[in-house]
Amino acid sequence: MALFESVYNSTMKLTESAEGLMKLNLRLLSLYTSVLIMLIIVTLVLIFINIILIKFVLKFVPSGNPEKLNIAFFHPYCNAGGGGERVLWTSIQAIQSRYPDADIYIYTGDTDATPQQIKENCQQRFNITLEREPQFIFLNFRGFVEAKYYPFFTLLMQSLGSAVLGAEALSKFRPQIFVDSMGYSFTYPLFRFIGGCSVISYTHYPTISSDMLQRVSDRTEAHNNRAFISQNIVLSFAKLIYYHVFAIIYGLMGSCAHVVMVNSTWTNNHISSLWTLGAKVNTVFPPCDTEKFSNIPLIDDSEKEFKTIVSIGQFRPEKDYPKQLRIFQKLLESVDDIVAERLRLILIGGVRNAGDAKRVSDLKALSVELGIDNKVIWKINATFSELLQEVQKGTFGIHTMWNEHFGIGVVECMAGGLIVVVNDSGGPKLDIVTPYEGKVTGYLASDEDTFVKVLKSVLTMPDQEKLKIREAARASTCRFSESKFCESFLACTQHILDRARRS
């Protein structure tokens, strides 16, 4: 009897479980159906809105001469004077050499400068003169992409801000070809699907990378992972989820480009892993005026008045200039007084805005605090001729940024005959400071003490040994010349440009 009761009870439980499972499945099916219907409705609404926007753009937004090839570069900071701006101007130069009748436009947020001032700055900083002057389309909403306005969710808000800025750009002019030379991927869907443009991307640095995710996961403090977050496990976990979701969205936006170029192996590795649905990622090393720097005579250190450490770059937080000042202080303390008396550190950099100016002011205060201000020289927004002069007088080139995407300043130092000591990461490690024909071209260092050790070691080298390194470094920079960049840039974009010209 007990056996029958046991079987009966088991059967009833199975029946109840089956009924419960069926009810659960029906509920899930209902939920999935509702979600699917909602997605279909949202998709249809978005398609309808997109059609309306396309018709509006085609009818009311001005466009270029239909009989000419017209290309618009999206570069909100075209007057900044950094490596990204050299890419912009050299790209225009390359297009004009192949397509002399093309009309070039630049979307810029530099409303505080006139077109003439921008062109003069280009000539002074990069020694570039264009065959035909581009037309400038000034944008008023550049503030939407500046990090200072977004203390939280900075990456997402800046990216959404770039979409707003892109919408302003598209509302003022619709080109055949849209070239983003700064890496604002959230503008790509606007210009591709609403503007009907061919989209070309040149990305210097991924907005998010696996290294950033790793830093948050490891709870490592950094300029983009503040202490109150890195020290809190809950906030770190929340930020990690936010980063993963953003990485997916970023990948979808970037995949909207027809042609994708990046500036280094390091950037290629990250963009290829994120923009998985789009075009092939091409590495096109940025242009460096290696010819001008290579013409600088190589003078032995023994003939120079000072042994100068040269740093070239923009005064941005990720460049880690405080580290350079601390390295210099430690170097001064580690050598005898006679050597220390001849040592100098010169910081040559561009200041784009009030934030950069404040950063320079803070760095000067730090140099005073460290007691080295009398040996630190500042060259703010130096002209190209001034840059050449300082490189010629220098002994070392230093670069401390962790995971620098490329490092044009490093190439300029090497071409100019300086012995470089750079952070053991990113583009400098993978692409630039590598053996050339089996010869040493420079040195890698990971922390302050290693930098000091390498600098001190090179200081004691005979001039003849230094000369071998300098000559090998200079010879290796031929890979990064302007002519190489133009050749690679046109090879990647020619099919898009030719098709647009024929249409």
Coordinates of C-alpha atoms in Angstrom, one line a residue:
M1 CA 0.0 0.0 0.0
A2 CA 2.8 2.4 0.9
L3 CA 4.4 1.6 -2.5
F4 CA 1.2 2.6 -4.3
E5 CA 1.0 5.8 -2.3
S6 CA 4.6 6.7 -3.1
V7 CA 4.1 6.1 -6.8
Y8 CA 0.9 8.1 -6.7
N9 CA 2.6 11.0 -5.0
S10 CA 5.5 11.0 -7.4
T11 CA 3.1 10.9 -10.3
M12 CA 1.2 13.9 -9.0
K13 CA 4.4 15.9 -8.4
L14 CA 5.6 15.1 -11.9
T15 CA 2.2 16.2 -13.3
E16 CA 2.3 19.4 -11.2
S17 CA 5.8 20.0 -12.4
A18 CA 4.8 19.4 -16.0
E19 CA 1.8 21.8 -15.7
G20 CA 4.0 24.4 -14.0
L21 CA 6.7 24.0 -16.6
M22 CA 4.0 24.4 -19.4
K23 CA 2.6 27.5 -17.7
L24 CA 6.1 29.0 -17.4
N25 CA 6.9 28.2 -21.0
L26 CA 3.6 29.9 -22.1
R27 CA 4.5 33.0 -20.0
L28 CA 8.0 33.1 -21.5
L29 CA 6.6 32.6 -25.0
S30 CA 4.1 35.5 -24.3
L31 CA 6.9 37.7 -23.0
Y32 CA 9.2 36.9 -26.0
T33 CA 6.3 37.6 -28.4
S34 CA 5.6 41.0 -26.7
V35 CA 9.3 41.9 -26.8
L36 CA 9.6 40.9 -30.5
I37 CA 6.5 42.9 -31.4
M38 CA 7.9 45.9 -29.5
L39 CA 11.2 45.6 -31.3
I40 CA 9.5 45.3 -34.7
I41 CA 7.4 48.4 -33.9
V42 CA 10.5 50.4 -32.7
T43 CA 12.4 49.3 -35.8
L44 CA 9.6 50.4 -38.1
V45 CA 9.4 53.7 -36.3
L46 CA 13.1 54.2 -36.6
I47 CA 13.0 53.3 -40.3
F48 CA 10.2 55.8 -40.8
I49 CA 12.1 58.5 -39.0
N50 CA 15.2 57.7 -40.9
I51 CA 13.3 58.0 -44.3
I52 CA 11.9 61.4 -43.2
L53 CA 15.4 62.6 -42.1
I54 CA 17.0 61.4 -45.3
K55 CA 14.4 63.3 -47.4
F56 CA 14.9 66.4 -45.2
V57 CA 18.7 66.2 -45.5
L58 CA 18.5 65.7 -49.3
K59 CA 16.1 68.5 -49.8
F60 CA 17.2 71.2 -47.4
V61 CA 20.9 70.6 -46.4
P62 CA 23.4 72.3 -48.7
S63 CA 25.8 70.0 -50.6
G64 CA 28.8 70.5 -52.8
N65 CA 29.1 70.9 -56.5
P66 CA 27.7 67.6 -58.0
E67 CA 30.2 67.8 -60.8
K68 CA 33.2 67.8 -58.4
L69 CA 34.5 65.4 -55.8
N70 CA 33.7 66.9 -52.4
I71 CA 35.2 65.6 -49.2
A72 CA 34.6 66.9 -45.7
F73 CA 36.9 66.2 -42.8
F74 CA 35.5 66.0 -39.3
H75 CA 38.2 67.5 -37.0
P76 CA 36.7 69.7 -34.3
Y77 CA 40.2 70.6 -33.1
C78 CA 41.9 71.3 -36.4
N79 CA 44.0 74.2 -34.9
A80 CA 45.4 72.2 -32.0
G81 CA 48.8 71.6 -33.5
G82 CA 49.3 68.0 -32.4
G83 CA 50.0 64.7 -34.2
G84 CA 46.3 64.2 -35.1
E85 CA 46.3 67.6 -36.8
R86 CA 49.4 66.6 -38.9
V87 CA 47.3 63.6 -40.1
L88 CA 44.5 65.9 -41.1
W89 CA 46.6 68.3 -43.1
T90 CA 48.8 65.6 -44.7
S91 CA 45.6 63.7 -45.7
I92 CA 44.3 66.8 -47.4
Q93 CA 47.7 67.2 -49.1
A94 CA 47.6 63.6 -50.3
I95 CA 44.1 63.9 -51.8
Q96 CA 44.9 67.2 -53.5
S97 CA 48.0 65.6 -55.1
R98 CA 45.8 62.8 -56.7
Y99 CA 42.6 64.7 -57.1
P100 CA 43.5 68.4 -57.7
D101 CA 40.0 69.4 -58.6
A102 CA 38.4 68.0 -55.4
D103 CA 36.7 70.5 -53.0
I104 CA 37.9 70.0 -49.4
Y105 CA 35.8 71.0 -46.4
I106 CA 36.8 70.9 -42.7
Y107 CA 34.2 70.8 -39.9
T108 CA 35.9 72.5 -37.0
G109 CA 34.9 73.9 -33.6
D110 CA 37.8 76.4 -33.6
T111 CA 35.5 79.4 -33.6
D112 CA 38.1 81.6 -31.9
A113 CA 40.3 81.5 -35.0
T114 CA 39.9 82.7 -38.5
P115 CA 40.6 80.5 -41.6
Q116 CA 43.7 82.5 -42.2
Q117 CA 45.0 82.0 -38.7
I118 CA 44.4 78.3 -38.9
K119 CA 46.3 78.0 -42.2
E120 CA 49.2 80.1 -40.8
N121 CA 49.4 77.8 -37.7
C122 CA 49.4 74.8 -40.0
Q123 CA 52.3 76.3 -41.9
Q124 CA 54.3 77.3 -38.8
R125 CA 53.7 74.0 -36.8
F126 CA 53.9 71.4 -39.6
N127 CA 55.6 73.2 -42.5
I128 CA 52.6 72.3 -44.7
T129 CA 51.2 74.5 -47.5
L130 CA 48.2 73.2 -49.4
E131 CA 47.8 73.6 -53.1
R132 CA 44.1 74.8 -52.7
E133 CA 42.6 76.3 -49.6
P134 CA 40.0 74.1 -47.9
Q135 CA 36.6 75.6 -46.9
F136 CA 35.9 75.7 -43.1
I137 CA 32.5 74.9 -41.7
F138 CA 32.5 76.2 -38.1
L139 CA 30.6 74.3 -35.4
N140 CA 29.2 75.9 -32.3
F141 CA 28.6 72.7 -30.2
R142 CA 32.2 71.5 -29.7
G143 CA 31.7 71.8 -25.9
F144 CA 29.6 68.6 -26.1
V145 CA 32.7 66.5 -26.7
E146 CA 34.8 68.0 -23.9
A147 CA 35.4 65.7 -20.9
K148 CA 35.4 68.6 -18.4
Y149 CA 31.6 68.8 -18.7
Y150 CA 31.1 65.1 -17.8
P151 CA 32.5 64.1 -14.4
F152 CA 30.6 60.8 -14.6
F153 CA 29.9 58.5 -17.6
T154 CA 32.5 60.5 -19.4
L155 CA 33.0 58.1 -22.4
L156 CA 29.3 57.7 -23.1
M157 CA 28.5 61.3 -22.7
Q158 CA 31.4 62.5 -24.9
S159 CA 30.4 59.9 -27.5
L160 CA 26.7 61.1 -27.4
G161 CA 28.0 64.6 -27.5
S162 CA 30.0 63.8 -30.7
A163 CA 26.7 62.6 -32.3
V164 CA 25.2 66.0 -31.4
L165 CA 28.2 67.8 -32.9
G166 CA 28.0 65.5 -36.0
A167 CA 24.3 66.3 -36.4
E168 CA 25.2 70.0 -36.4
A169 CA 27.9 69.3 -39.0
L170 CA 25.5 67.4 -41.2
S171 CA 22.8 70.1 -40.9
K172 CA 25.3 72.6 -42.3
F173 CA 26.8 70.6 -45.2
R174 CA 26.3 67.2 -46.7
P175 CA 29.5 65.9 -48.5
Q176 CA 29.9 62.9 -50.8
I177 CA 32.7 61.6 -48.6
F178 CA 32.9 62.1 -44.8
V179 CA 36.3 61.6 -43.3
D180 CA 36.6 61.4 -39.5
S181 CA 40.2 62.1 -38.6
M182 CA 39.8 62.1 -34.8
G183 CA 37.9 58.9 -34.0
Y184 CA 34.4 60.1 -33.2
S185 CA 32.7 56.8 -34.3
F186 CA 29.2 57.9 -33.1
T187 CA 29.0 60.3 -36.1
Y188 CA 29.3 57.4 -38.6
P189 CA 25.6 56.2 -38.6
L190 CA 24.5 59.8 -39.1
F191 CA 26.6 60.4 -42.2
R192 CA 26.2 57.0 -43.6
F193 CA 22.5 56.3 -43.1
I194 CA 21.0 59.8 -43.0
G195 CA 23.5 61.8 -45.0
G196 CA 24.1 59.0 -47.6
C197 CA 27.8 59.6 -47.4
S198 CA 30.8 57.2 -47.8
V199 CA 32.5 57.1 -44.4
I200 CA 36.2 57.0 -44.0
S201 CA 37.7 56.6 -40.5
Y202 CA 41.2 57.3 -39.2
T203 CA 41.4 56.4 -35.6
H204 CA 44.3 57.4 -33.4
Y205 CA 43.1 55.8 -30.1
P206 CA 40.2 53.5 -29.3
T207 CA 37.7 55.2 -27.1
I208 CA 37.7 52.1 -25.0
S209 CA 40.1 49.2 -24.9
S210 CA 40.7 45.9 -23.2
D211 CA 43.5 47.6 -21.1
M212 CA 40.9 50.0 -19.7
L213 CA 38.6 47.1 -18.8
Q214 CA 41.6 45.4 -17.2
R215 CA 42.5 48.4 -15.1
V216 CA 38.9 48.6 -13.8
S217 CA 38.8 44.9 -13.2
D218 CA 42.1 45.1 -11.3
R219 CA 40.9 48.2 -9.4
T220 CA 43.9 50.1 -10.5
E221 CA 43.8 53.9 -10.0
A222 CA 44.4 56.0 -13.1
H223 CA 43.4 59.3 -14.7
N224 CA 40.3 57.6 -16.1
N225 CA 39.6 55.4 -13.0
R226 CA 39.5 57.6 -10.0
A227 CA 40.5 56.5 -6.5
F228 CA 36.9 56.5 -5.0
I229 CA 35.9 54.0 -7.7
S230 CA 39.0 51.8 -7.7
Q231 CA 38.8 51.5 -3.9
N232 CA 35.2 50.4 -3.9
I233 CA 34.3 46.9 -5.1
V234 CA 30.7 47.7 -5.9
L235 CA 31.5 50.8 -7.9
S236 CA 34.2 49.0 -9.7
F237 CA 31.8 46.2 -10.6
A238 CA 29.2 48.7 -11.8
K239 CA 31.8 50.5 -13.9
L240 CA 33.0 47.2 -15.4
I241 CA 29.4 46.4 -16.6
Y242 CA 29.1 50.0 -18.0
Y243 CA 32.4 49.6 -19.9
H244 CA 31.4 46.2 -21.4
V245 CA 28.0 47.6 -22.6
F246 CA 29.7 50.7 -24.0
A247 CA 32.3 48.6 -25.8
I248 CA 29.5 46.7 -27.6
I249 CA 27.8 50.0 -28.7
Y250 CA 31.2 51.5 -29.7
G251 CA 31.9 48.5 -31.9
L252 CA 28.5 48.8 -33.6
M253 CA 29.1 52.5 -34.3
G254 CA 32.6 51.9 -35.7
S255 CA 31.4 49.1 -37.9
C256 CA 29.4 51.7 -39.9
A257 CA 32.6 53.0 -41.6
H258 CA 33.3 52.0 -45.2
V259 CA 37.1 52.4 -44.8
V260 CA 38.9 52.0 -41.5
M261 CA 42.5 53.1 -40.9
V262 CA 44.4 53.2 -37.6
N263 CA 47.8 54.6 -36.7
S264 CA 49.6 51.7 -35.1
T265 CA 49.7 47.9 -34.4
W266 CA 48.5 48.5 -30.9
T267 CA 45.4 50.5 -32.1
N268 CA 44.8 47.9 -34.8
N269 CA 44.7 45.1 -32.2
H270 CA 42.0 46.9 -30.2
I271 CA 39.9 48.2 -33.0
S272 CA 39.9 44.9 -34.8
S273 CA 38.6 43.2 -31.6
L274 CA 35.8 45.8 -31.2
W275 CA 34.7 46.8 -34.7
T276 CA 34.1 43.2 -35.7
L277 CA 31.1 43.8 -38.1
G278 CA 32.7 46.4 -40.3
A279 CA 35.5 46.9 -42.9
K280 CA 39.0 45.5 -42.6
V281 CA 41.2 47.6 -40.3
N282 CA 44.3 49.0 -42.0
T283 CA 47.4 50.2 -40.2
V284 CA 48.6 53.5 -41.7
F285 CA 51.4 55.0 -39.7
P286 CA 50.9 58.7 -39.2
P287 CA 53.0 61.2 -41.1
C288 CA 56.2 62.5 -39.6
D289 CA 58.4 65.2 -41.2
T290 CA 61.3 62.8 -40.9
E291 CA 63.2 64.5 -43.8
K292 CA 63.4 67.8 -42.0
F293 CA 64.5 66.2 -38.7
S294 CA 67.0 63.9 -40.5
N295 CA 68.7 66.9 -42.0
I296 CA 69.7 68.1 -38.5
P297 CA 73.5 67.6 -38.1
L298 CA 74.5 65.1 -35.5
I299 CA 76.7 66.9 -33.0
D300 CA 78.6 65.0 -30.3
D301 CA 77.4 65.5 -26.7
S302 CA 80.9 66.6 -25.6
E303 CA 80.5 69.6 -27.9
K304 CA 77.1 70.7 -26.5
E305 CA 76.8 73.2 -23.6
F306 CA 74.0 71.2 -21.9
K307 CA 72.8 67.6 -21.9
T308 CA 69.1 68.2 -22.6
I309 CA 66.2 65.7 -22.3
V310 CA 63.6 66.6 -24.8
S311 CA 59.9 65.8 -24.4
I312 CA 57.5 66.5 -27.3
G313 CA 53.7 66.2 -27.1
Q314 CA 50.4 67.9 -26.1
F315 CA 49.8 68.7 -22.4
R316 CA 47.1 66.1 -21.9
P317 CA 46.7 64.1 -18.6
E318 CA 47.4 60.7 -20.2
K319 CA 50.9 61.9 -21.3
D320 CA 52.0 61.7 -17.6
Y321 CA 54.2 64.8 -17.4
P322 CA 54.5 64.6 -13.6
K323 CA 56.3 61.4 -14.1
Q324 CA 58.9 63.1 -16.3
L325 CA 59.5 65.7 -13.7
R326 CA 60.0 63.1 -11.0
I327 CA 62.3 61.1 -13.2
F328 CA 64.4 64.2 -13.9
Q329 CA 64.6 65.0 -10.2
K330 CA 65.8 61.4 -9.4
L331 CA 68.3 61.6 -12.2
L332 CA 69.8 64.9 -10.9
E333 CA 70.1 63.3 -7.4
S334 CA 71.8 60.2 -8.8
V335 CA 74.6 61.9 -10.7
D336 CA 77.5 64.0 -9.4
D337 CA 77.3 67.8 -9.3
I338 CA 79.3 68.4 -12.4
V339 CA 77.0 66.2 -14.6
A340 CA 73.9 67.6 -12.9
E341 CA 74.9 71.1 -13.7
R342 CA 74.8 70.4 -17.4
L343 CA 71.4 68.5 -17.4
R344 CA 68.2 70.2 -18.6
L345 CA 64.7 69.0 -19.3
I346 CA 62.7 70.8 -22.0
L347 CA 59.0 70.2 -22.4
I348 CA 57.7 71.1 -25.9
G349 CA 53.9 70.9 -26.2
G350 CA 50.7 72.2 -27.5
V351 CA 48.1 73.9 -25.3
R352 CA 44.6 73.5 -26.8
N353 CA 42.4 75.1 -24.1
A354 CA 42.0 76.4 -20.5
G355 CA 42.3 72.8 -19.2
D356 CA 45.7 72.3 -20.8
A357 CA 46.8 75.7 -19.6
K358 CA 45.9 74.8 -16.0
R359 CA 47.8 71.6 -16.4
V360 CA 50.9 73.4 -17.4
S361 CA 50.5 75.8 -14.5
D362 CA 50.2 72.8 -12.1
L363 CA 53.3 71.2 -13.7
K364 CA 55.3 74.3 -13.2
A365 CA 54.2 74.4 -9.5
L366 CA 55.3 70.7 -9.2
S367 CA 58.7 71.5 -10.7
V368 CA 59.1 74.2 -8.0
E369 CA 58.0 71.7 -5.3
L370 CA 60.6 69.2 -6.6
G371 CA 63.3 71.9 -6.6
I372 CA 64.1 71.5 -10.3
D373 CA 62.4 74.6 -11.8
N374 CA 65.7 76.2 -12.6
K375 CA 66.6 73.3 -14.9
V376 CA 63.2 72.8 -16.6
I377 CA 62.4 74.8 -19.8
W378 CA 58.9 75.2 -21.2
K379 CA 58.1 75.7 -24.9
I380 CA 54.4 76.2 -25.3
N381 CA 52.9 76.0 -28.8
A382 CA 56.4 76.1 -30.3
T383 CA 56.8 76.8 -34.1
F384 CA 58.2 74.1 -36.3
S385 CA 61.6 75.9 -36.6
E386 CA 61.8 76.2 -32.8
L387 CA 61.1 72.5 -32.5
L388 CA 64.0 71.7 -34.9
Q389 CA 66.4 73.9 -32.9
E390 CA 65.6 72.3 -29.6
V391 CA 65.9 68.8 -31.0
Q392 CA 69.3 69.7 -32.5
K393 CA 70.5 70.8 -29.1
G394 CA 69.2 67.8 -27.3
T395 CA 70.7 64.5 -26.1
F396 CA 67.7 62.4 -25.1
G397 CA 64.1 62.1 -26.1
I398 CA 61.7 61.0 -23.3
H399 CA 58.1 59.7 -23.5
T400 CA 56.3 58.4 -20.5
M401 CA 52.7 57.8 -21.6
W402 CA 51.4 54.3 -20.8
N403 CA 49.9 52.6 -23.9
E404 CA 50.6 55.6 -26.2
H405 CA 48.7 54.8 -29.4
F406 CA 51.6 55.7 -31.7
G407 CA 54.1 58.5 -30.6
I408 CA 54.9 61.0 -33.4
G409 CA 57.0 62.9 -30.9
V410 CA 59.1 59.8 -30.4
V411 CA 59.7 59.5 -34.2
E412 CA 60.6 63.2 -34.4
C413 CA 63.2 62.7 -31.6
M414 CA 64.7 59.6 -33.3
A415 CA 64.8 61.3 -36.7
G416 CA 66.5 64.3 -35.1
G417 CA 69.3 62.2 -33.7
L418 CA 68.1 61.9 -30.0
I419 CA 68.5 58.7 -28.0
V420 CA 65.0 57.9 -26.9
V421 CA 63.8 56.3 -23.6
V422 CA 60.1 55.5 -23.8
N423 CA 57.4 53.7 -21.9
D424 CA 57.5 49.9 -22.5
S425 CA 54.0 49.7 -24.0
G426 CA 51.8 50.7 -26.9
G427 CA 53.0 52.0 -30.2
P428 CA 56.5 53.0 -29.2
K429 CA 57.1 49.4 -28.1
L430 CA 55.5 47.6 -30.9
D431 CA 56.2 49.9 -33.9
I432 CA 58.9 52.5 -33.2
V433 CA 61.6 51.7 -30.8
T434 CA 62.4 48.3 -32.3
P435 CA 65.7 46.9 -33.6
Y436 CA 66.6 48.1 -37.1
E437 CA 68.8 45.9 -39.2
G438 CA 69.8 44.2 -35.9
K439 CA 70.8 47.5 -34.3
V440 CA 69.6 49.2 -31.1
T441 CA 67.4 52.3 -31.9
G442 CA 66.4 53.3 -28.3
Y443 CA 65.4 52.1 -24.9
L444 CA 62.2 51.0 -23.2
A445 CA 61.4 51.6 -19.5
S446 CA 58.4 50.8 -17.3
D447 CA 58.9 52.7 -14.1
E448 CA 60.6 55.8 -12.8
D449 CA 63.7 54.0 -11.5
T450 CA 64.2 52.1 -14.8
F451 CA 64.0 55.4 -16.7
V452 CA 66.6 56.9 -14.4
K453 CA 68.9 53.8 -14.7
V454 CA 68.7 53.9 -18.5
L455 CA 69.3 57.7 -18.7
K456 CA 72.3 57.5 -16.4
S457 CA 73.7 54.6 -18.3
V458 CA 73.6 56.4 -21.6
L459 CA 75.1 59.5 -20.1
T460 CA 78.3 57.5 -19.4
M461 CA 78.5 56.0 -23.0
P462 CA 81.3 57.1 -25.3
D463 CA 80.1 59.5 -28.0
Q464 CA 81.0 56.9 -30.7
E465 CA 78.7 54.3 -29.1
K466 CA 75.9 56.9 -28.9
L467 CA 76.4 57.8 -32.5
K468 CA 75.7 54.2 -33.6
I469 CA 72.4 54.3 -31.8
R470 CA 71.5 57.7 -33.1
E471 CA 72.3 56.7 -36.7
A472 CA 70.3 53.5 -36.5
A473 CA 67.3 55.3 -34.9
R474 CA 67.4 58.0 -37.7
A475 CA 67.6 55.4 -40.4
S476 CA 64.6 53.4 -39.0
T477 CA 62.3 56.4 -39.2
C478 CA 62.1 56.3 -43.0
R479 CA 59.0 54.0 -42.3
F480 CA 57.1 57.0 -41.0
S481 CA 57.7 59.6 -43.6
E482 CA 55.0 61.9 -45.1
S483 CA 55.4 60.2 -48.5
K484 CA 54.9 56.7 -47.0
F485 CA 51.7 58.0 -45.2
C486 CA 50.3 59.6 -48.4
E487 CA 51.0 56.4 -50.4
S488 CA 49.3 54.2 -47.8
F489 CA 46.4 56.6 -47.2
L490 CA 45.6 56.8 -50.9
A491 CA 45.9 53.0 -51.3
C492 CA 43.2 52.5 -48.7
T493 CA 40.8 55.2 -49.9
Q494 CA 41.3 55.3 -53.7
H495 CA 38.4 52.9 -54.5
I496 CA 36.0 55.1 -52.5
L497 CA 37.3 58.4 -53.9
D498 CA 37.3 57.1 -57.5
R499 CA 33.7 55.8 -57.2
A500 CA 32.5 59.1 -55.7
R501 CA 34.2 61.0 -58.5
R502 CA 32.5 58.9 -61.2
S503 CA 29.0 59.1 -59.7

